[in-house]
mmCIF file of C-alpha atoms in Angstrom:
data_model
loop_
_atom_site.group_PDB
_atom_site.id
_atom_site.type_symbol
_atom_site.label_atom_id
_atom_site.label_comp_id
_atom_site.label_asym_id
_atom_site.label_seq_id
_atom_site.Cartn_x
_atom_site.Cartn_y
_atom_site.Cartn_z
ATOM 1 C CA UNK A 160 61.826 41.622 167.597
ATOM 2 C CA UNK A 161 62.392 44.768 169.631
ATOM 3 C CA UNK A 162 62.881 48.391 168.645
ATOM 4 C CA UNK A 163 65.902 50.158 170.104
ATOM 5 C CA UNK A 164 66.388 53.915 170.292
ATOM 6 C CA UNK A 165 69.981 54.785 171.183
ATOM 7 C CA UNK A 166 70.687 58.270 172.551
ATOM 8 C CA UNK A 167 74.238 59.587 172.464
ATOM 9 C CA UNK A 168 75.982 61.735 175.049
ATOM 10 C CA UNK A 169 77.973 64.958 175.023
ATOM 11 C CA UNK A 170 80.458 65.661 172.203
ATOM 12 C CA UNK A 171 78.920 62.803 170.209
ATOM 13 C CA UNK A 172 76.282 62.105 167.591
ATOM 14 C CA UNK A 173 74.402 59.053 166.440
ATOM 15 C CA UNK A 174 77.674 57.984 164.804
ATOM 16 C CA UNK A 175 79.057 56.698 168.102
ATOM 17 C CA UNK A 176 76.505 53.880 168.172
ATOM 18 C CA UNK A 177 77.418 52.529 164.720
ATOM 19 C CA UNK A 178 79.079 49.272 165.915
ATOM 20 C CA UNK A 179 76.132 48.485 168.194
ATOM 21 C CA UNK A 180 73.555 49.449 165.563
ATOM 22 C CA UNK A 181 75.162 46.988 163.154
ATOM 23 C CA UNK A 182 75.081 44.191 165.714
ATOM 24 C CA UNK A 183 71.508 44.795 166.856
ATOM 25 C CA UNK A 184 70.223 44.926 163.291
ATOM 26 C CA UNK A 185 72.096 41.726 162.473
ATOM 27 C CA UNK A 186 69.942 39.981 165.085
ATOM 28 C CA UNK A 187 66.760 41.283 163.454
ATOM 29 C CA UNK A 188 65.965 44.256 165.685
ATOM 30 C CA UNK A 189 64.891 47.689 164.512
ATOM 31 C CA UNK A 190 67.305 50.424 165.610
ATOM 32 C CA UNK A 191 67.295 54.222 165.620
ATOM 33 C CA UNK A 192 70.353 56.253 166.616
ATOM 34 C CA UNK A 193 69.376 59.901 166.115
ATOM 35 C CA UNK A 194 71.771 62.828 166.374
ATOM 36 C CA UNK A 195 70.445 65.486 168.740
ATOM 37 C CA UNK A 196 69.977 69.132 167.835
ATOM 38 C CA UNK A 197 73.247 71.091 167.708
ATOM 39 C CA UNK A 198 75.449 67.978 167.783
ATOM 40 C CA UNK A 199 77.734 66.260 165.251
ATOM 41 C CA UNK A 200 76.324 66.682 161.720
ATOM 42 C CA UNK A 201 73.700 69.015 163.180
ATOM 43 C CA UNK A 202 76.368 71.192 164.810
ATOM 44 C CA UNK A 203 75.769 74.012 162.334
ATOM 45 C CA UNK A 204 72.326 74.407 163.928
ATOM 46 C CA UNK A 205 73.682 75.058 167.433
ATOM 47 C CA UNK A 206 72.161 78.137 169.087
ATOM 48 C CA UNK A 207 70.953 79.365 172.479
ATOM 49 C CA UNK A 208 67.965 77.528 173.889
ATOM 50 C CA UNK A 209 69.037 73.942 173.231
ATOM 51 C CA UNK A 210 68.670 72.034 176.492
ATOM 52 C CA UNK A 211 68.011 68.636 178.008
ATOM 53 C CA UNK A 212 64.304 69.444 177.707
ATOM 54 C CA UNK A 213 64.482 70.230 173.978
ATOM 55 C CA UNK A 214 66.642 67.170 173.312
ATOM 56 C CA UNK A 215 64.160 65.017 175.230
ATOM 57 C CA UNK A 216 61.295 66.462 173.214
ATOM 58 C CA UNK A 217 63.113 65.448 170.031
ATOM 59 C CA UNK A 218 63.255 61.859 171.219
ATOM 60 C CA UNK A 219 59.616 61.871 172.322
ATOM 61 C CA UNK A 220 58.651 63.329 168.936
ATOM 62 C CA UNK A 221 60.665 60.645 167.129
ATOM 63 C CA UNK A 222 58.754 57.939 168.959
ATOM 64 C CA UNK A 223 55.434 59.605 168.103
ATOM 65 C CA UNK A 224 56.018 60.412 164.441
ATOM 66 C CA UNK A 225 57.651 57.048 163.705
ATOM 67 C CA UNK A 226 54.805 55.390 165.635
ATOM 68 C CA UNK A 227 57.246 53.446 167.799
ATOM 69 C CA UNK A 228 56.009 51.409 170.749
ATOM 70 C CA UNK A 229 57.476 48.929 173.236
ATOM 71 C CA UNK A 230 60.793 50.733 172.894
ATOM 72 C CA UNK A 231 64.083 49.872 174.510
ATOM 73 C CA UNK A 232 65.346 53.399 175.159
ATOM 74 C CA UNK A 233 69.094 53.555 175.742
ATOM 75 C CA UNK A 234 71.140 56.543 176.896
ATOM 76 C CA UNK A 235 74.857 56.879 177.397
ATOM 77 C CA UNK A 236 76.827 59.528 179.289
ATOM 78 C CA UNK A 237 74.860 62.821 179.207
ATOM 79 C CA UNK A 238 72.272 61.016 177.101
ATOM 80 C CA UNK A 239 71.089 59.524 180.372
ATOM 81 C CA UNK A 240 69.618 62.895 181.302
ATOM 82 C CA UNK A 241 67.841 63.033 177.960
ATOM 83 C CA UNK A 242 66.214 59.630 178.282
ATOM 84 C CA UNK A 243 65.047 60.429 181.815
ATOM 85 C CA UNK A 244 62.967 63.321 180.493
ATOM 86 C CA UNK A 245 62.033 61.656 177.196
ATOM 87 C CA UNK A 246 60.748 58.555 178.999
ATOM 88 C CA UNK A 247 58.498 60.733 181.145
ATOM 89 C CA UNK A 248 57.077 62.405 178.037
ATOM 90 C CA UNK A 249 56.531 59.147 176.149
ATOM 91 C CA UNK A 250 55.630 56.875 179.054
ATOM 92 C CA UNK A 251 53.229 54.624 177.147
ATOM 93 C CA UNK A 252 55.812 53.906 174.427
ATOM 94 C CA UNK A 253 58.607 52.632 176.686
ATOM 95 C CA UNK A 254 59.166 48.940 177.411
ATOM 96 C CA UNK A 255 62.604 49.151 178.984
ATOM 97 C CA UNK A 256 65.362 51.655 179.752
ATOM 98 C CA UNK A 257 69.117 51.129 179.691
ATOM 99 C CA UNK A 258 71.633 53.553 181.198
ATOM 100 C CA UNK A 259 75.096 52.928 179.706
ATOM 101 C CA UNK A 260 77.750 54.589 181.887
ATOM 102 C CA UNK A 261 75.169 57.332 182.079
ATOM 103 C CA UNK A 262 74.273 60.416 184.036
ATOM 104 C CA UNK A 263 70.777 60.195 185.506
ATOM 105 C CA UNK A 264 70.261 63.425 187.416
ATOM 106 C CA UNK A 265 67.543 64.387 189.827
ATOM 107 C CA UNK A 266 65.716 67.668 189.197
ATOM 108 C CA UNK A 267 67.965 70.638 189.939
ATOM 109 C CA UNK A 268 71.207 68.638 190.007
ATOM 110 C CA UNK A 269 74.149 69.789 187.893
ATOM 111 C CA UNK A 270 76.632 67.694 185.972
ATOM 112 C CA UNK A 271 79.599 69.603 187.400
ATOM 113 C CA UNK A 272 78.630 68.510 190.912
ATOM 114 C CA UNK A 273 78.920 64.866 189.843
ATOM 115 C CA UNK A 274 81.573 64.799 187.125
ATOM 116 C CA UNK A 275 85.114 65.827 188.010
ATOM 117 C CA UNK A 276 87.068 66.822 184.912
ATOM 118 C CA UNK A 277 90.876 66.823 185.225
ATOM 119 C CA UNK A 278 91.037 69.524 182.552
ATOM 120 C CA UNK A 279 88.398 72.239 182.155
ATOM 121 C CA UNK A 280 86.229 72.256 179.071
ATOM 122 C CA UNK A 281 86.507 74.952 176.450
ATOM 123 C CA UNK A 282 83.347 76.994 176.983
ATOM 124 C CA UNK A 283 81.886 79.408 174.441
ATOM 125 C CA UNK A 284 78.652 81.346 174.222
ATOM 126 C CA UNK A 285 76.618 78.338 173.100
ATOM 127 C CA UNK A 286 78.918 75.284 173.277
ATOM 128 C CA UNK A 287 81.232 73.434 175.626
ATOM 129 C CA UNK A 288 83.684 70.605 175.133
ATOM 130 C CA UNK A 289 87.153 69.189 175.685
ATOM 131 C CA UNK A 290 90.277 70.180 173.816
ATOM 132 C CA UNK A 291 91.567 67.726 171.238
ATOM 133 C CA UNK A 292 94.476 66.920 173.566
ATOM 134 C CA UNK A 293 92.068 66.052 176.377
ATOM 135 C CA UNK A 294 89.860 64.024 174.063
ATOM 136 C CA UNK A 295 92.775 62.029 172.681
ATOM 137 C CA UNK A 296 94.718 61.543 175.911
ATOM 138 C CA UNK A 297 91.839 60.972 178.320
ATOM 139 C CA UNK A 298 88.407 60.449 176.777
ATOM 140 C CA UNK A 299 89.400 58.057 174.018
ATOM 141 C CA UNK A 300 92.671 56.750 175.443
ATOM 142 C CA UNK A 301 91.510 53.135 175.873
ATOM 143 C CA UNK A 302 90.355 52.770 172.273
ATOM 144 C CA UNK A 303 92.328 50.933 169.637
ATOM 145 C CA UNK A 304 94.408 53.431 167.591
ATOM 146 C CA UNK A 305 92.282 53.194 164.446
ATOM 147 C CA UNK A 306 89.035 53.544 166.412
ATOM 148 C CA UNK A 307 90.514 56.424 168.438
ATOM 149 C CA UNK A 308 91.432 58.282 165.255
ATOM 150 C CA UNK A 309 87.958 57.642 163.839
ATOM 151 C CA UNK A 310 86.302 59.025 166.981
ATOM 152 C CA UNK A 311 88.613 62.039 167.162
ATOM 153 C CA UNK A 312 87.588 63.029 163.646
ATOM 154 C CA UNK A 313 83.952 63.064 164.734
ATOM 155 C CA UNK A 314 83.734 64.440 168.281
ATOM 156 C CA UNK A 315 82.243 67.940 168.495
ATOM 157 C CA UNK A 316 81.347 70.592 171.025
ATOM 158 C CA UNK A 317 78.032 70.175 172.868
ATOM 159 C CA UNK A 318 75.260 72.736 173.392
ATOM 160 C CA UNK A 319 76.277 74.283 176.702
ATOM 161 C CA UNK A 320 72.888 74.453 178.412
ATOM 162 C CA UNK A 321 72.215 70.804 177.546
ATOM 163 C CA UNK A 322 75.215 69.850 179.672
ATOM 164 C CA UNK A 323 75.773 72.543 182.272
ATOM 165 C CA UNK A 324 72.304 73.813 183.242
ATOM 166 C CA UNK A 325 70.495 72.252 186.216
ATOM 167 C CA UNK A 326 68.494 69.136 185.404
ATOM 168 C CA UNK A 327 64.987 70.044 184.335
ATOM 169 C CA UNK A 328 61.906 69.188 186.421
ATOM 170 C CA UNK A 329 60.621 65.661 185.834
ATOM 171 C CA UNK A 330 58.238 63.143 187.369
ATOM 172 C CA UNK A 331 60.434 60.312 186.092
ATOM 173 C CA UNK A 332 61.692 59.277 189.524
ATOM 174 C CA UNK A 333 58.151 58.989 190.896
ATOM 175 C CA UNK A 334 57.284 56.250 188.394
ATOM 176 C CA UNK A 335 58.211 52.583 188.075
ATOM 177 C CA UNK A 336 60.350 51.462 185.137
ATOM 178 C CA UNK A 337 61.932 48.293 183.829
ATOM 179 C CA UNK A 338 65.569 49.336 183.639
ATOM 180 C CA UNK A 339 69.183 48.277 183.603
ATOM 181 C CA UNK A 340 72.341 50.167 184.549
ATOM 182 C CA UNK A 341 75.632 49.323 182.852
ATOM 183 C CA UNK A 342 78.768 50.761 184.444
ATOM 184 C CA UNK A 343 82.170 50.873 182.755
ATOM 185 C CA UNK A 344 84.734 50.157 185.449
ATOM 186 C CA UNK A 345 87.706 51.822 183.736
ATOM 187 C CA UNK A 346 85.858 55.148 183.478
ATOM 188 C CA UNK A 347 86.137 57.749 186.232
ATOM 189 C CA UNK A 348 82.949 59.538 185.217
ATOM 190 C CA UNK A 349 80.128 59.137 185.968
ATOM 191 C CA UNK A 350 81.299 57.826 189.322
ATOM 192 C CA UNK A 351 80.265 54.423 190.601
ATOM 193 C CA UNK A 352 78.210 55.929 193.431
ATOM 194 C CA UNK A 353 76.097 57.887 190.967
ATOM 195 C CA UNK A 354 75.363 54.822 188.847
ATOM 196 C CA UNK A 355 74.586 52.641 191.832
ATOM 197 C CA UNK A 356 72.155 55.332 192.988
ATOM 198 C CA UNK A 357 70.390 55.107 189.633
ATOM 199 C CA UNK A 358 70.089 51.346 189.923
ATOM 200 C CA UNK A 359 68.854 51.550 193.507
ATOM 201 C CA UNK A 360 66.236 54.221 192.829
ATOM 202 C CA UNK A 361 64.894 52.344 189.814
ATOM 203 C CA UNK A 362 65.237 48.842 191.207
ATOM 204 C CA UNK A 363 67.255 48.220 188.055
ATOM 205 C CA UNK A 364 69.587 45.375 187.199
ATOM 206 C CA UNK A 365 73.243 46.392 187.562
ATOM 207 C CA UNK A 366 76.058 45.237 185.305
ATOM 208 C CA UNK A 367 79.701 46.136 184.858
ATOM 209 C CA UNK A 368 81.941 46.103 181.799
ATOM 210 C CA UNK A 369 85.715 46.171 182.179
ATOM 211 C CA UNK A 370 86.246 48.967 179.697
ATOM 212 C CA UNK A 371 86.314 52.752 179.352
ATOM 213 C CA UNK A 372 83.527 55.279 178.937
ATOM 214 C CA UNK A 373 82.774 54.424 175.302
ATOM 215 C CA UNK A 374 81.882 50.700 175.369
ATOM 216 C CA UNK A 375 79.973 51.000 172.107
ATOM 217 C CA UNK A 376 83.409 51.533 170.526
ATOM 218 C CA UNK A 377 85.693 49.516 172.835
ATOM 219 C CA UNK A 378 83.451 46.540 173.660
ATOM 220 C CA UNK A 379 80.518 46.520 171.212
ATOM 221 C CA UNK A 380 79.951 42.756 171.388
ATOM 222 C CA UNK A 381 79.730 42.745 175.177
ATOM 223 C CA UNK A 382 77.547 45.851 175.284
ATOM 224 C CA UNK A 383 75.189 44.504 172.641
ATOM 225 C CA UNK A 384 74.707 41.288 174.634
ATOM 226 C CA UNK A 385 73.719 43.308 177.699
ATOM 227 C CA UNK A 386 71.314 45.465 175.707
ATOM 228 C CA UNK A 387 69.699 42.363 174.270
ATOM 229 C CA UNK A 388 69.044 41.245 177.846
#
């Protein structure tokens, strides 16, 4: 059996993976879905200094202190940036990577150069995120009504530097990895070209799901099958 570590994206927490966690565990796998610093139930801890680098260190520390090896490390949305850096820091613990409709930036790249938001985020001193109207009418629009309401109750603002600052330096792209890229065809962001670039640079397998940006909520059976390989 494998061990999966599922890393959420912006405005999320470990909660977003719940349907996939249930399915993976039902097949006998060990699964971790941590909530990153300053997010979701840890939102009261948000403060300056939280970044992709500090989030990545959290994941690397989790792997070390839980003594996890041969990990399938999965990142979705902005969590793709986190697993890029975390994989570099925990190289000998990673068996396979999966990028689920994910951002995988090169050093110095910015999210706002890749993602085109139809409505600007609400930006504060330490957080950024969509309005409830934007979240309901755009982000979660393809979800079933009950699932949409459940997600809307849980989405939160994201630490601003962890989303808007340039991607941190990393040697990730100079190494070889076993990886897969899963693109959601109904989602505008991240764009197809960005995800195909990830697959090309990594020599990764490339898959598409006919669903929106949150397949762990809209198509958990199909996503779980792809993660199982």
